PDB file of C-alpha atoms in Angstrom:
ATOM      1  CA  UNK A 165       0.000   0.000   0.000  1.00  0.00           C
ATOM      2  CA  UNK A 166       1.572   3.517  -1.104  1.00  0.00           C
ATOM      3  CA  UNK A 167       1.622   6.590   1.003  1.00  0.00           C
ATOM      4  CA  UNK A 168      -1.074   8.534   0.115  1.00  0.00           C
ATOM      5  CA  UNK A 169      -0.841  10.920   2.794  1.00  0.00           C
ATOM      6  CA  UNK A 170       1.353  13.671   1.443  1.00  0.00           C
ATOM      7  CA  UNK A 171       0.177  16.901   2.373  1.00  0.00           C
ATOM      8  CA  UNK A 172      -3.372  15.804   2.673  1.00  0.00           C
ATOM      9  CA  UNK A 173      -5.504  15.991   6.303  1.00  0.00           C
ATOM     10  CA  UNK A 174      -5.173  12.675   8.075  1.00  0.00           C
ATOM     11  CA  UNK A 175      -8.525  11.464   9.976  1.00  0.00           C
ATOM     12  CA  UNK A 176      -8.145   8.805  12.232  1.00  0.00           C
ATOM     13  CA  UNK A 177     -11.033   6.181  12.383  1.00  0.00           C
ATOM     14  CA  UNK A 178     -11.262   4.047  15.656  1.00  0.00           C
ATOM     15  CA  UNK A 179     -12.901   1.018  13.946  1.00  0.00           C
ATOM     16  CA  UNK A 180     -15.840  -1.039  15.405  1.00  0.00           C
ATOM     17  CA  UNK A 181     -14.771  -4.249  16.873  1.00  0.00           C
ATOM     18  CA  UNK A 182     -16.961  -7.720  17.800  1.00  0.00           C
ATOM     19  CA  UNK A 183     -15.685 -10.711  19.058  1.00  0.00           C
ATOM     20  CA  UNK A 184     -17.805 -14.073  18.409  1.00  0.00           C
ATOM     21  CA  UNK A 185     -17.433 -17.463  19.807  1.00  0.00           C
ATOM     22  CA  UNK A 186     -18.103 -20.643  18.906  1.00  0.00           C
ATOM     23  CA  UNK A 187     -17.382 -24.571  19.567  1.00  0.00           C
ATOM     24  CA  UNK A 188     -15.176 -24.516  17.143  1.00  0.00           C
ATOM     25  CA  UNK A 189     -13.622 -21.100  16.288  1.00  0.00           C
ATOM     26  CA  UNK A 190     -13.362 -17.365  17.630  1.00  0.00           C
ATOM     27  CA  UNK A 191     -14.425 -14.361  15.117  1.00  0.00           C
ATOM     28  CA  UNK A 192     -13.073 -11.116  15.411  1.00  0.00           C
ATOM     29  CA  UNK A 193     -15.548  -8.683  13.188  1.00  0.00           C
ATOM     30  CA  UNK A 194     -13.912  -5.345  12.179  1.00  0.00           C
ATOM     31  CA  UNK A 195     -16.329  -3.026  10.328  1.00  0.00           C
ATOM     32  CA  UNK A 196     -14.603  -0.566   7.836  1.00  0.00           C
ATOM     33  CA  UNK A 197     -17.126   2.205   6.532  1.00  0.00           C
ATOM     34  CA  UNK A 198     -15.621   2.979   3.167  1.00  0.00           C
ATOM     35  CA  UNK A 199     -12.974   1.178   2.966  1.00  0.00           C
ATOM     36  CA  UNK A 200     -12.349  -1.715   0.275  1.00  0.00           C
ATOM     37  CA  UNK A 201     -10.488  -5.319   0.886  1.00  0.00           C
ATOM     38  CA  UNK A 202      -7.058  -4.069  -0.833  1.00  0.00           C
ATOM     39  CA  UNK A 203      -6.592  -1.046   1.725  1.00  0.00           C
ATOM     40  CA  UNK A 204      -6.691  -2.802   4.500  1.00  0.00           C
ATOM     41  CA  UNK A 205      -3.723  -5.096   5.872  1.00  0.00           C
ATOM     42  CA  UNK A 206      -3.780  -7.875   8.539  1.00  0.00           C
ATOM     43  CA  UNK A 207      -0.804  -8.962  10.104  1.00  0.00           C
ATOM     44  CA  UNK A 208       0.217 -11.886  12.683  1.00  0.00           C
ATOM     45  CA  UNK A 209       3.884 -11.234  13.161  1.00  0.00           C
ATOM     46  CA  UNK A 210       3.429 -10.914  17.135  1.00  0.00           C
ATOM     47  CA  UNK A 211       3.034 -13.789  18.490  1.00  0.00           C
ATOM     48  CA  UNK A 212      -0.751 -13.993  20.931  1.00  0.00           C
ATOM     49  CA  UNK A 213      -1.642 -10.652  18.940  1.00  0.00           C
ATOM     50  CA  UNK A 214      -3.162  -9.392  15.428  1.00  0.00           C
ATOM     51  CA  UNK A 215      -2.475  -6.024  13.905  1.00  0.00           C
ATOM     52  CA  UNK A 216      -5.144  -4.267  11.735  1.00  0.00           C
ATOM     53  CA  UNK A 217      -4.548  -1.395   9.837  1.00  0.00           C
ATOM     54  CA  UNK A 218      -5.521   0.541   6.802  1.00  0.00           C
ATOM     55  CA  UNK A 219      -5.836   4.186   4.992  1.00  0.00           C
ATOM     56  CA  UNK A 220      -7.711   5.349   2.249  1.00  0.00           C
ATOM     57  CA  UNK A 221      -7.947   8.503   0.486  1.00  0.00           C
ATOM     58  CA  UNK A 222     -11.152  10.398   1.182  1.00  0.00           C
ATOM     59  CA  UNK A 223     -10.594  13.733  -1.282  1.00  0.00           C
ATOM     60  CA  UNK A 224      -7.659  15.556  -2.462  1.00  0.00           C
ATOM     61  CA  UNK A 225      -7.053  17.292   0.788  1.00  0.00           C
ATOM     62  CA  UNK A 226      -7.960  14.218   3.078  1.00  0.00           C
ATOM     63  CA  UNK A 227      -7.654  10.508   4.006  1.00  0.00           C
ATOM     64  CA  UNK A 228      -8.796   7.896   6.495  1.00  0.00           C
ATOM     65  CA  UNK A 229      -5.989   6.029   8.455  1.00  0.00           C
ATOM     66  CA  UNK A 230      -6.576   3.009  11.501  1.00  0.00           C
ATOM     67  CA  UNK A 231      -4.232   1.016  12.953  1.00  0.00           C
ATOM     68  CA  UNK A 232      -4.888  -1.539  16.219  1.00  0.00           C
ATOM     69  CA  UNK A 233      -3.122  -4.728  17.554  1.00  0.00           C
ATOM     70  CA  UNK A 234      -5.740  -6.941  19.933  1.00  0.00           C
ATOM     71  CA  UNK A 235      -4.572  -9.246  21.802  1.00  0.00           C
ATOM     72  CA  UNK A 236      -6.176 -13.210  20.784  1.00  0.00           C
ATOM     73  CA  UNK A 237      -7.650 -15.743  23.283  1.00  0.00           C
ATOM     74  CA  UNK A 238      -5.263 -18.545  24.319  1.00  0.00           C
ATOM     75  CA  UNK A 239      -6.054 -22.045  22.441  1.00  0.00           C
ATOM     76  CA  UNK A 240      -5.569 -21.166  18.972  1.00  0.00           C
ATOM     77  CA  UNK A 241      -4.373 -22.587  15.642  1.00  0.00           C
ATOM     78  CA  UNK A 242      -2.355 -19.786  14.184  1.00  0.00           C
ATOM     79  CA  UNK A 243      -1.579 -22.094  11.009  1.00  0.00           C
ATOM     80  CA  UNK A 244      -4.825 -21.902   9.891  1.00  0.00           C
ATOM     81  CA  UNK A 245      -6.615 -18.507  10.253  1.00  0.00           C
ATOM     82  CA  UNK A 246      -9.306 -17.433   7.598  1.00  0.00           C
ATOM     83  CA  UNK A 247      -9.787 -13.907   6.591  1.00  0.00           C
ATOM     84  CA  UNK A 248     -12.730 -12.078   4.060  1.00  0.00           C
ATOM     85  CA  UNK A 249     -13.838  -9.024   3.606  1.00  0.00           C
ATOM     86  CA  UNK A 250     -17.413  -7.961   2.430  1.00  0.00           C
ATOM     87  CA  UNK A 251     -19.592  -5.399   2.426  1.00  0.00           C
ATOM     88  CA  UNK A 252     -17.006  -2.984   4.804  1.00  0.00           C
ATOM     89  CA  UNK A 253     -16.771  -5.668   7.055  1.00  0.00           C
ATOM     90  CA  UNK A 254     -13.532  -7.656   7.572  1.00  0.00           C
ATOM     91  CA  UNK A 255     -13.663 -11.246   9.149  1.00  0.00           C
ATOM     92  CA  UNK A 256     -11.165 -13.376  10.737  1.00  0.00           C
ATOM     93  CA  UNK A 257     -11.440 -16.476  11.618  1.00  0.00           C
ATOM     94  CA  UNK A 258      -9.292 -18.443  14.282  1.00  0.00           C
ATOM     95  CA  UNK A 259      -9.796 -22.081  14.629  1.00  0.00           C
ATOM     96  CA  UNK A 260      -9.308 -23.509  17.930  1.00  0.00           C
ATOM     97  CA  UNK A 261      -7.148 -26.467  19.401  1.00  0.00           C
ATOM     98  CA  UNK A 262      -8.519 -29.880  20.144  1.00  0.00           C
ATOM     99  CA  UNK A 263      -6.984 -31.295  22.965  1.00  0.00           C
ATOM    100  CA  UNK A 264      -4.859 -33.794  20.223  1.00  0.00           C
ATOM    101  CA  UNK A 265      -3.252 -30.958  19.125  1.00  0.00           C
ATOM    102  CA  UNK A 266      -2.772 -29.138  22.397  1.00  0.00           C
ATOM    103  CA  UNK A 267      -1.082 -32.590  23.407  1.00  0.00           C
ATOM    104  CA  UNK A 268       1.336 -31.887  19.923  1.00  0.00           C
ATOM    105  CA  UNK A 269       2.229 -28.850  20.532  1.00  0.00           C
ATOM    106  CA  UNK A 270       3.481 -28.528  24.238  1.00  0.00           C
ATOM    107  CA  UNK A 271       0.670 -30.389  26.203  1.00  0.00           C
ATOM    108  CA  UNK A 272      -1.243 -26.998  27.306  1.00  0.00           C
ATOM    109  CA  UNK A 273      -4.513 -29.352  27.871  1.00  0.00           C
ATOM    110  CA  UNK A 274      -2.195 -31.994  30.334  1.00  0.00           C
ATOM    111  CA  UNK A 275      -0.879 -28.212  31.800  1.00  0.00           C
ATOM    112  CA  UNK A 276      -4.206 -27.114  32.082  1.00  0.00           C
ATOM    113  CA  UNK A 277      -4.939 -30.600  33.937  1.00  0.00           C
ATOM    114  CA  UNK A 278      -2.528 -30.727  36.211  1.00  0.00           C
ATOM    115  CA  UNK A 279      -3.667 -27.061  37.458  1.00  0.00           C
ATOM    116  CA  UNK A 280      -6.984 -28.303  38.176  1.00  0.00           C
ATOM    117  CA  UNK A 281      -5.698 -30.975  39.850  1.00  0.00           C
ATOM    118  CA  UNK A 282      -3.423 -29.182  42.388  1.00  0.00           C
ATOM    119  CA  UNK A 283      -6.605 -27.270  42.787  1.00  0.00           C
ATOM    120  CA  UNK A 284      -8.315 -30.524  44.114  1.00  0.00           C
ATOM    121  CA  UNK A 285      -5.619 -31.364  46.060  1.00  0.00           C
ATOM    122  CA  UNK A 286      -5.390 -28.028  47.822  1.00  0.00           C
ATOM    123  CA  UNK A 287      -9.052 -28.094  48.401  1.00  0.00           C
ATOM    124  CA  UNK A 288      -8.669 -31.408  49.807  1.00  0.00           C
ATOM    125  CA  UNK A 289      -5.603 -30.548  52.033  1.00  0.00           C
ATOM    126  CA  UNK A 290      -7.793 -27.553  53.536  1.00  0.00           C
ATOM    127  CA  UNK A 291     -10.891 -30.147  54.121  1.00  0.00           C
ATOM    128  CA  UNK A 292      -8.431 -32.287  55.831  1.00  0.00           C
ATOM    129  CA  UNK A 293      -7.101 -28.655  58.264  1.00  0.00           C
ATOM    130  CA  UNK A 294     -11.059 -27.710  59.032  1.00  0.00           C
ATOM    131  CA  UNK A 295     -11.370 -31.641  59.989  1.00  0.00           C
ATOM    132  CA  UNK A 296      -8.636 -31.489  62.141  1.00  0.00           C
ATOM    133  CA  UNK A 297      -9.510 -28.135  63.665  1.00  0.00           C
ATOM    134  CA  UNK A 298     -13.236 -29.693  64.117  1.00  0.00           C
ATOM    135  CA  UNK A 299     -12.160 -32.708  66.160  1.00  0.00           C
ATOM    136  CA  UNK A 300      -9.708 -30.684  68.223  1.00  0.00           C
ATOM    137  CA  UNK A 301     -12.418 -28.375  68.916  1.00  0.00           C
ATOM    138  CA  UNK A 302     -14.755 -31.045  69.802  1.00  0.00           C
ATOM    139  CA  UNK A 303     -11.930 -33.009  71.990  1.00  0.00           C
ATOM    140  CA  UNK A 304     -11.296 -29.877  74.087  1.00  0.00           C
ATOM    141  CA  UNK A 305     -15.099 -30.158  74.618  1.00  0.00           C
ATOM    142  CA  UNK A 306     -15.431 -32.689  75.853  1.00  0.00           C
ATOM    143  CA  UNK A 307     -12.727 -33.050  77.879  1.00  0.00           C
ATOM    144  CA  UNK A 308     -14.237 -29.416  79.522  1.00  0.00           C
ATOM    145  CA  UNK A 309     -17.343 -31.575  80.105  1.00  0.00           C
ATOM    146  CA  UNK A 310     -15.623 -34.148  81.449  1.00  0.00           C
ATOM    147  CA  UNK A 311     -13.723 -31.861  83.979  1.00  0.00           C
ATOM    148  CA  UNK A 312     -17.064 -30.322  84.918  1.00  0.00           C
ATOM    149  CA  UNK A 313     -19.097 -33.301  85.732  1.00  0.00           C
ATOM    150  CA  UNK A 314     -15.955 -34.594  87.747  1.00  0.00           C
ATOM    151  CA  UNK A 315     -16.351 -31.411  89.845  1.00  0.00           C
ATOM    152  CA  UNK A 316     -19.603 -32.249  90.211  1.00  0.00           C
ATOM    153  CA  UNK A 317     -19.383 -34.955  91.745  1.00  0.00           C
ATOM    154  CA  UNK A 318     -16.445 -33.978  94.149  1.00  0.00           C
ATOM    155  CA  UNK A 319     -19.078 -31.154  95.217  1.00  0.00           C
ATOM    156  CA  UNK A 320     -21.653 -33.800  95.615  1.00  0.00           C
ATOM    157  CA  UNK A 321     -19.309 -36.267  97.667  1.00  0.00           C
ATOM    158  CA  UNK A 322     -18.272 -33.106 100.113  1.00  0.00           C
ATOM    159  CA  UNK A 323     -22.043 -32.274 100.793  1.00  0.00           C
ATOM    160  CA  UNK A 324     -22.641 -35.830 101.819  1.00  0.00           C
ATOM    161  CA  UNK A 325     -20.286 -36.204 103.480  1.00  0.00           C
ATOM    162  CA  UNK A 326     -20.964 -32.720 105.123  1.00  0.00           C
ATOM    163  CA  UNK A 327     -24.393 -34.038 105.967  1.00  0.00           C
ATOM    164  CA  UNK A 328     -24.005 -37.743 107.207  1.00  0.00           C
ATOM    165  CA  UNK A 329     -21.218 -35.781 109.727  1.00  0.00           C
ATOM    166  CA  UNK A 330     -24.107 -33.429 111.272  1.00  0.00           C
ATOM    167  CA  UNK A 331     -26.275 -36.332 111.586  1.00  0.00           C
ATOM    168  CA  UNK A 332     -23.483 -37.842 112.912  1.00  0.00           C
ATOM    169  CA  UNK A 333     -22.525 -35.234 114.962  1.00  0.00           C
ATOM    170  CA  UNK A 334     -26.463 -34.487 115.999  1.00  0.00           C
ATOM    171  CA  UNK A 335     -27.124 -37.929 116.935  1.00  0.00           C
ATOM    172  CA  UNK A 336     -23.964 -37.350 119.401  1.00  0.00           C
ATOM    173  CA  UNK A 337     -25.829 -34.261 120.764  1.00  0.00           C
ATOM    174  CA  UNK A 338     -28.996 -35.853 121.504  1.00  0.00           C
ATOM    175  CA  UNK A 339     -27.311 -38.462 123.067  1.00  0.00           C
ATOM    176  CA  UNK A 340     -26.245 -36.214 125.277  1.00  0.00           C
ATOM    177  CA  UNK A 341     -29.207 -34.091 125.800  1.00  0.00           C
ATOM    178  CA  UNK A 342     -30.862 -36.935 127.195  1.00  0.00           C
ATOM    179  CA  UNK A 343     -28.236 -37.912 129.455  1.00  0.00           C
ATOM    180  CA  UNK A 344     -27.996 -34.443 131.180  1.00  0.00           C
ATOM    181  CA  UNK A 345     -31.466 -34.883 131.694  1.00  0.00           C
ATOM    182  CA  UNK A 346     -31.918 -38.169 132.797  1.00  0.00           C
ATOM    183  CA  UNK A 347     -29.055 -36.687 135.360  1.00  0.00           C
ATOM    184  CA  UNK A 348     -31.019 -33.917 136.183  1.00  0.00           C
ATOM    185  CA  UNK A 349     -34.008 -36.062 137.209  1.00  0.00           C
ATOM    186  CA  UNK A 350     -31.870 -38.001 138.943  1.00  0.00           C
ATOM    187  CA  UNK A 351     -30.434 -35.186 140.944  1.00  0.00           C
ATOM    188  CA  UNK A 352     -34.095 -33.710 141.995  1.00  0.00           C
ATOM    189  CA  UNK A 353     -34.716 -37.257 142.961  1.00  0.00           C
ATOM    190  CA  UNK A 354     -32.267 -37.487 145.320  1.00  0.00           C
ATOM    191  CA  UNK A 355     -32.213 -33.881 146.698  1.00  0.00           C
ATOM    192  CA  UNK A 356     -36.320 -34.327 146.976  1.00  0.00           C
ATOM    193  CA  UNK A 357     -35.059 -37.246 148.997  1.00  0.00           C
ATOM    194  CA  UNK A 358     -32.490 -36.052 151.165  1.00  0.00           C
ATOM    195  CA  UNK A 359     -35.502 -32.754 151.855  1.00  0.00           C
ATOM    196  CA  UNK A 360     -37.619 -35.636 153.048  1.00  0.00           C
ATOM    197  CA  UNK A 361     -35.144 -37.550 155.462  1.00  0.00           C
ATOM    198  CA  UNK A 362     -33.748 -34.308 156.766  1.00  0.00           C
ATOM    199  CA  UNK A 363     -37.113 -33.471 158.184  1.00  0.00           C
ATOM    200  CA  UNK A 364     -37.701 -36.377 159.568  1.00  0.00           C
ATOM    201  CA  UNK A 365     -34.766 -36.336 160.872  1.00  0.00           C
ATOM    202  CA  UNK A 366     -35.447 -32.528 162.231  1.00  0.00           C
ATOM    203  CA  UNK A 367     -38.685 -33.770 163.886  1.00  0.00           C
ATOM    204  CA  UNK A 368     -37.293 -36.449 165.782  1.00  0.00           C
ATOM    205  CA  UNK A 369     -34.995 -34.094 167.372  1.00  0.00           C
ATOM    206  CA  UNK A 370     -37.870 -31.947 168.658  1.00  0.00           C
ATOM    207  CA  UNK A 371     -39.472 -34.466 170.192  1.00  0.00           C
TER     208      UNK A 371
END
């Protein structure tokens, strides 16, 4: 393509760009308003990019330049891109991989395997921590529980034995309630007796 610039005005256009997906393929639609298939150049030399660019010449005084490099999606075969142009639109086509030819060409599939499975096996590692931390958790439980009924049950065996020593203890004091009394009977007993032989005694003398 010649330079057709020269002294002319040089309008930048900012193309519109769609990206389309399929099983199969990504499309990357560029739409060129006014410009025709042989002023526009695609090239691939970069390696994960495309470059776009074109210029036309509008009047005598001005032309149209664009010029972008996208960056493509990973998983593609670069041997075999398609490109048309129709109706001011410009088409590329970029086939993707199948995992035989990922397997060809560096293994990226077995790569993107063995990420997934460090993934599981991280995820798995961290099941295996929470586990852990669970049955610690619930150990220290129940060894609190454990402590705690033990406790209860030292409490319970030091009331008891509190109580069966104040029965103990109060069947000691009855005891000898009754014996002070039984002494104190005895002791009116004997001084109502010794009142009773004294006066006798007393009136014998008078007589």
């Amino acid at each position: 393509m010649g330079d057709i610039r020269g002294t002319r005005t040089v309008e930048e256009l900012v193309p519109h760009l769609n990206w389309i997906e399929d099983s199969m393929r990504h499309y990357l639609l560029v739409h060129l308003p006014g410009f025709r298939k042989e002023e526009v150049d695609v090239g691939l030399a970069y390696p994960g990019y495309v470059t776009i660019s074109g210029e036309r010449l509008v009047n005598d005084k001005k032309c149209t330049y664009f010029g972008q490099a996208l960056k493509l999606p990973a998983n593609l075969d670069m041997k075999k891109v398609g490109q048309s142009f129709e109706d001011e639109m410009l088409t590329l086509t970029f086939p993707k991989r199948t995992e035989e030819e990922d397997d060809e060409n560096g293994n990226p599939s077995t790569t993107k395997k063995s990420l997934q499975e460090e993934e599981e096996e991280e995820e798995e590692k961290q099941k295996e921590v929470i586990n852990e931390q669970n049955q610690t958790t619930h150990e220290q439980h129940c060894h609190a529980e454990s402590e705690e009924q033990s406790k209860q049950t030292d409490d319970d065996n030091i009331v008891n034995a509190t109580d069966n020593e104040m029965r103990k203890n109060g069947g000691i004091l009855e005891r000898v309630i009754n014996l002070l009394r039984n002494n104190i009977l005895l002791t009116l007993a004997l001084a109502f007796a010794l009142g009773v032989f004294a006066s006798k005694r007393f009136e014998s003398n008078g007589e």
